[in-house]
Amino acid sequence: MRFKRIYTKISNITKATCTLKAEGARYGELARVNGMPAQVISVLGDNVTVQVFSGTEGVSSHSEVIFSGSPPSLKVSDLLAGRFLNGYGEPIDGGPELRGEDRVIKGNAVNPVKRSQPSTLLATGIAGIDLNNTLVTGQKIPFFANPDQPYNQVLAEVAMRAEADKIILGGMGLSNDDYLFFKNTFTKAGVLNKIVCFINTSENPPLERLLIPDMTCTAAEYFANDQKQKVLVLLTDMTLYADALAIVANKMDQIPSKDSMPGSLYSDLASIYEKSVQFAHGGSITIIAVTTLNEGDITHAIPDNTGYITEGQLFLKQDADIGKVIIDPFRSLSRLKQNVIGKKTREDHPQVMNALVRLYADAMDAKTKKENGFDLNEYDKRCLDFAKEYSRKLLAVDVNIPIDQMLDTGWQLLQTYFKKFEVGIKEEFIEQYWHEEQTINAL
Amino acid sequence: MNTGKVTGVISNLIFIEAHGAVTQNEICLIHTENKRLMAEVIRITGTQVSAQLFETSMTIKMGSLVDFTGRMLEVELGPGILSKKYDGLQNDLTKMSGLFIDMGQTTPPLDSDVYYSFTPLIKAGETLHAGDWLGSVKENWIDHKIMVPFVLKGTYTVESITKKGDYLINDVMAVLSSEKGEKIEVTMVQKWPVKRAISTFRQKIRPNKILQTGLRVIDTLNPIAEGGTGYIPGPFGTGKTVLQQAIAKNSKADILIMVACGERANEVVEIFTEFPKLTDPDTGRTLDEKTTIICNTSNMPVAAREASVYVGMTLAEYYRAMGLKVLILADSTSRWAQALREMSNRMEELPGPDAFPVELPATIANFYSRAGLTELNNGAWGSVTFIGTVSPAGGNFKEPVTESTSKVARCFYALSQKRADAKRYPAIDPIASYSKYLDYPEFVENTDTSIQKGWVAKVKKCKDLIRNGLEARDQISILGDDAVPVEYHVVFWKSEMIDFALIQQDSFDDVDMNTSLERQQYMFNKLMEIGDMEFHFSEFEEVGTFFKQIINILKQMNYSPFDSSQFKKHHKELEKALQNMREKTLTEL
Ligand SMILES: Nc1ncnc2c1ncn2[C@@H]1O[C@H](COP(=O)(O)OP(=O)(O)OP(=O)(O)O)[C@@H](O)[C@H]1O
Ligand SMILES: [Mg+2]
């Protein structure tokens, strides 16, 4: 057994950290303060600062600090399947202790030259995703949603429909209700054997959330690389994760950058999201996350940095005209869609998609015009009618159809409301897909 | 060798007690159980040294031994750089073992076992200076010059030069003697510290010639010059990376250096996958043959982000010294600035605006100034053109990185969220963006002969047309369609036509993605001809209908190969539509 280094003289205590004199501590190693898990975040000579995950309530200047000598790790093996664990990788489902290889979380980066280009379609049946923002395995993408939107329901829905060997859920600051919702959804679908959950609920200490994404990604890497499986990682809610980062930075007296967030927020988030990967051997990690917004403000540092890291974003929006939640076609984006649309999907996909969105933009202009009290011209009116149908038949999150049908629906909408020259689609596709008999000339 | 020991660790900032003299920016190696981890000295206070580690610091123990190397961060320069994929410190990623990048793993940047066919360019007895060409080897299809090492100061006489033949990079190609009689053996390889510019040229002059990128909104409206600088700021997802890659694929540069600085790994994978399959439109060779990629993606060590842009720039300058036209693209310079910020904050320096280091503007200015069009000592010309992306926080251009860059970069390609939302790609804002080269008399003169007389004046006229169109649009939306004269609609729709047919360009379409200058000239003249036409519509709705038809035809033309039968067919349609309109206008008058 390793020699345990125990200290009992803490010189400085803040809400989240303790500083003490100790020999031989290493940056990043785990420790226990009063039995509570903690991690070394700064070593200056023999001055060591640890961050106590559960907060320092009850810690006194004579509390016992024990250093473990090693950074946080997870025991990986097939036994992870079906388990519910906390931020330390400990069971919360009453099941047996984990067994397997002890792997340090936050592992090394994959060598970029060893990655494969993500180009396997990940279909969800939701046209707002599959048609406009097509996903591929190995992608990383968040839902941007206001707190009152059913983002966890949509996330669960996507997870259940997407084809994956393992689904690994990292829950950060989940409400207990949402935790139970996920659990029920997985149980009802009979997929418990292919899920792993790392859960921090709103009842748990916020700093424990800091470990969740790395634990989740370590488990994901085990299944994706060691077992060569298709892994889908769900992270919700990354905004609460970033909030926890800000707490620690603040306690460390770091100079905050925008929105009180630490200056390293970009790198911190990137180290998580970049775990998504397509391996040449077929294994992959796809990350679908949730970033909740404050009143739709995407310029806030958390969604802003996220957007700069992820391969697009899926924006949930309440469409008052049809009374449903839709995937906003303007602010949403899947940057890897180019790898599959028109190649793995029908060749008219890119053009139809773009034409529909462009015309929807015209409709929104017309709407503004109307709201400002101007008369609408004939084209404006057609656009508005089109927008409603488009929203209902294709943008709503409750749509569940195959991609070819989405495209057919798209053509049908174009022909119903527009003339050939108004849609700006390449002639070869018009010739192939524009069926005169279907045209209901709205003029 | 000078040594020291580790006294503290905060993330990748390492505190060291040094036992002897240490130099700022010197590289030191920190001993761990079985590895040496590389770090760069960034502050010295007495014997207290702070260093930024190019790795993660989890395995470093207090008291660990530190070796100071006495050398700055350097690159190895020699044949074999092209087609390589380097990390931010010039390690060859392809040579690394394993799927993951193990900590402390280093690999040689050049291939010591590859033979290059050498042709001498000078004779024994000649006198030379640093940067002068000794000989030439074939690197892919490029004539790679073996030069007098840049670090040599003064005049040298050639004692001997190797004869034509195949050699390894570490073989001696020439022996030089200094004025003092010192003998220097020159191989194909030399080293150079990345933070210092290679300046062995005779003079740097103002850029005067267009560097073709194949993108209409750049070449026609906001051209970048050979040896020029440009920057592309824009909120996330507005198309910075796609635009840069489009420039990379179509530009008429001899050498392409792409620096992926703190961005997504999948984006470099895309380059790795595509470039070997793409042909360089200029030479017909595959694109990767003239390209070097330096990648320090966002999950790779943060400190190496700064290094990566300097490594890229140094490689660019090296090829410029061979008389080549080099284009260097960096995505994103903001990540580099952020890396500087992270470190500055950790060192508890007094912060400037938005917590960036106070010297940020100077650092950026210094970097951009390394680009340029140079005349070499032998009268040949070489250039480094630099285009960097900027990722402003919250998409707001009023932030330190964008502002500092705006002061030094001569071309501004502002990406607009609104245009990106409307899928008007490339989302370059036609009003805000500019190229200062349009105001350089020598540039104007050059276009007069290389494109057509009065070209720049016509471009400026086109910009006015766009500006007027947007003003008309504002009036229409304030007053309403009916309340403005029909002429306003015409003005607006003329600008829409320029937008759809010239500015917008589909980077994912095989034909539309690259427009030759000749084709740009043809289409631009056509568009301006329509722009000059007088129209008389009785009603505003007719205006939109007419122009939508015109735009549709123009787009079909853009999608067809230049001068193909398809192109000609659409061209006829266009002429017919215009003719009809002319006749109609005449009768109505
Ligand atoms: N010229 C274009 N043609 C078609 N689509 C484009 C074009 N430019 C950008 N896009 C679309 O926008 C997406 C985002 O573009 P890109 O990745 O270049 O953005 P970015 O500005 O680099 O964002 P970030 O700052 O987050 O890296 C692309 O994946 C593509 O779907
Ligand atoms: Mg980008």
Short mmCIF file of C-alpha atoms and ligand atoms in Angstrom, two decimals, chain A residues 307-308 333-335 337-338, chain B residues 235-243 263-264 267 391 425-426 505-508, ligand 1:
data_model
loop_
_atom_site.label_atom_id
_atom_site.label_comp_id
_atom_site.label_asym_id
_atom_site.label_seq_id
_atom_site.Cartn_x
_atom_site.Cartn_y
_atom_site.Cartn_z
CA GLY A 307 -20.80 27.71 -30.67
CA TYR A 308 -17.17 28.33 -31.49
CA LEU A 333 -26.62 24.59 -38.11
CA SER A 334 -24.91 21.28 -38.58
CA ARG A 335 -21.47 21.88 -39.95
CA LYS A 337 -24.00 17.97 -42.96
CA GLN A 338 -21.92 18.67 -46.06
CA PRO B 235 -19.49 35.25 -35.20
CA PHE B 236 -19.39 31.48 -34.91
CA GLY B 237 -20.87 29.57 -37.78
CA THR B 238 -20.79 32.43 -40.27
CA GLY B 239 -18.29 30.74 -42.56
CA LYS B 240 -14.75 31.76 -41.64
CA THR B 241 -13.35 28.28 -41.98
CA VAL B 242 -15.27 27.43 -45.14
CA LEU B 243 -14.10 30.70 -46.68
CA GLU B 263 -10.00 25.01 -33.68
CA ARG B 264 -11.77 21.74 -34.36
CA GLU B 267 -11.73 20.50 -39.70
CA SER B 391 -13.49 34.88 -33.61
CA TYR B 425 -22.79 32.60 -48.60
CA PRO B 426 -20.02 33.61 -48.40
CA GLN B 505 -20.88 31.78 -54.43
CA ASP B 506 -21.48 28.13 -53.65
CA SER B 507 -18.29 26.73 -52.18
CA PHE B 508 -19.72 23.23 -52.32
N1 LIG C 1 -19.68 29.48 -48.64
C1 LIG C 1 -20.54 28.66 -48.03
N2 LIG C 1 -21.42 27.92 -48.74
C2 LIG C 1 -22.28 27.10 -48.14
N3 LIG C 1 -22.36 26.92 -46.83
C3 LIG C 1 -21.51 27.62 -46.05
C4 LIG C 1 -20.57 28.53 -46.61
N4 LIG C 1 -19.88 29.07 -45.62
C5 LIG C 1 -20.36 28.54 -44.48
N5 LIG C 1 -21.34 27.66 -44.73
C6 LIG C 1 -22.10 26.89 -43.75
O1 LIG C 1 -21.85 27.43 -42.47
C7 LIG C 1 -21.21 26.46 -41.65
C8 LIG C 1 -20.23 27.09 -40.74
O2 LIG C 1 -19.16 27.60 -41.46
P1 LIG C 1 -17.72 27.68 -40.82
O3 LIG C 1 -17.39 26.42 -40.14
O4 LIG C 1 -16.81 28.16 -41.87
O5 LIG C 1 -17.97 28.80 -39.73
P2 LIG C 1 -16.91 29.55 -38.86
O6 LIG C 1 -17.15 31.00 -39.06
O7 LIG C 1 -15.55 29.05 -39.14
O8 LIG C 1 -17.35 29.18 -37.38
P3 LIG C 1 -16.43 29.01 -36.08
O9 LIG C 1 -16.00 30.36 -35.67
O10 LIG C 1 -17.35 28.42 -35.07
O11 LIG C 1 -15.30 28.12 -36.45
C9 LIG C 1 -20.65 25.45 -42.61
O12 LIG C 1 -20.53 24.20 -42.02
C10 LIG C 1 -21.65 25.47 -43.73
O13 LIG C 1 -22.75 24.67 -43.41
#
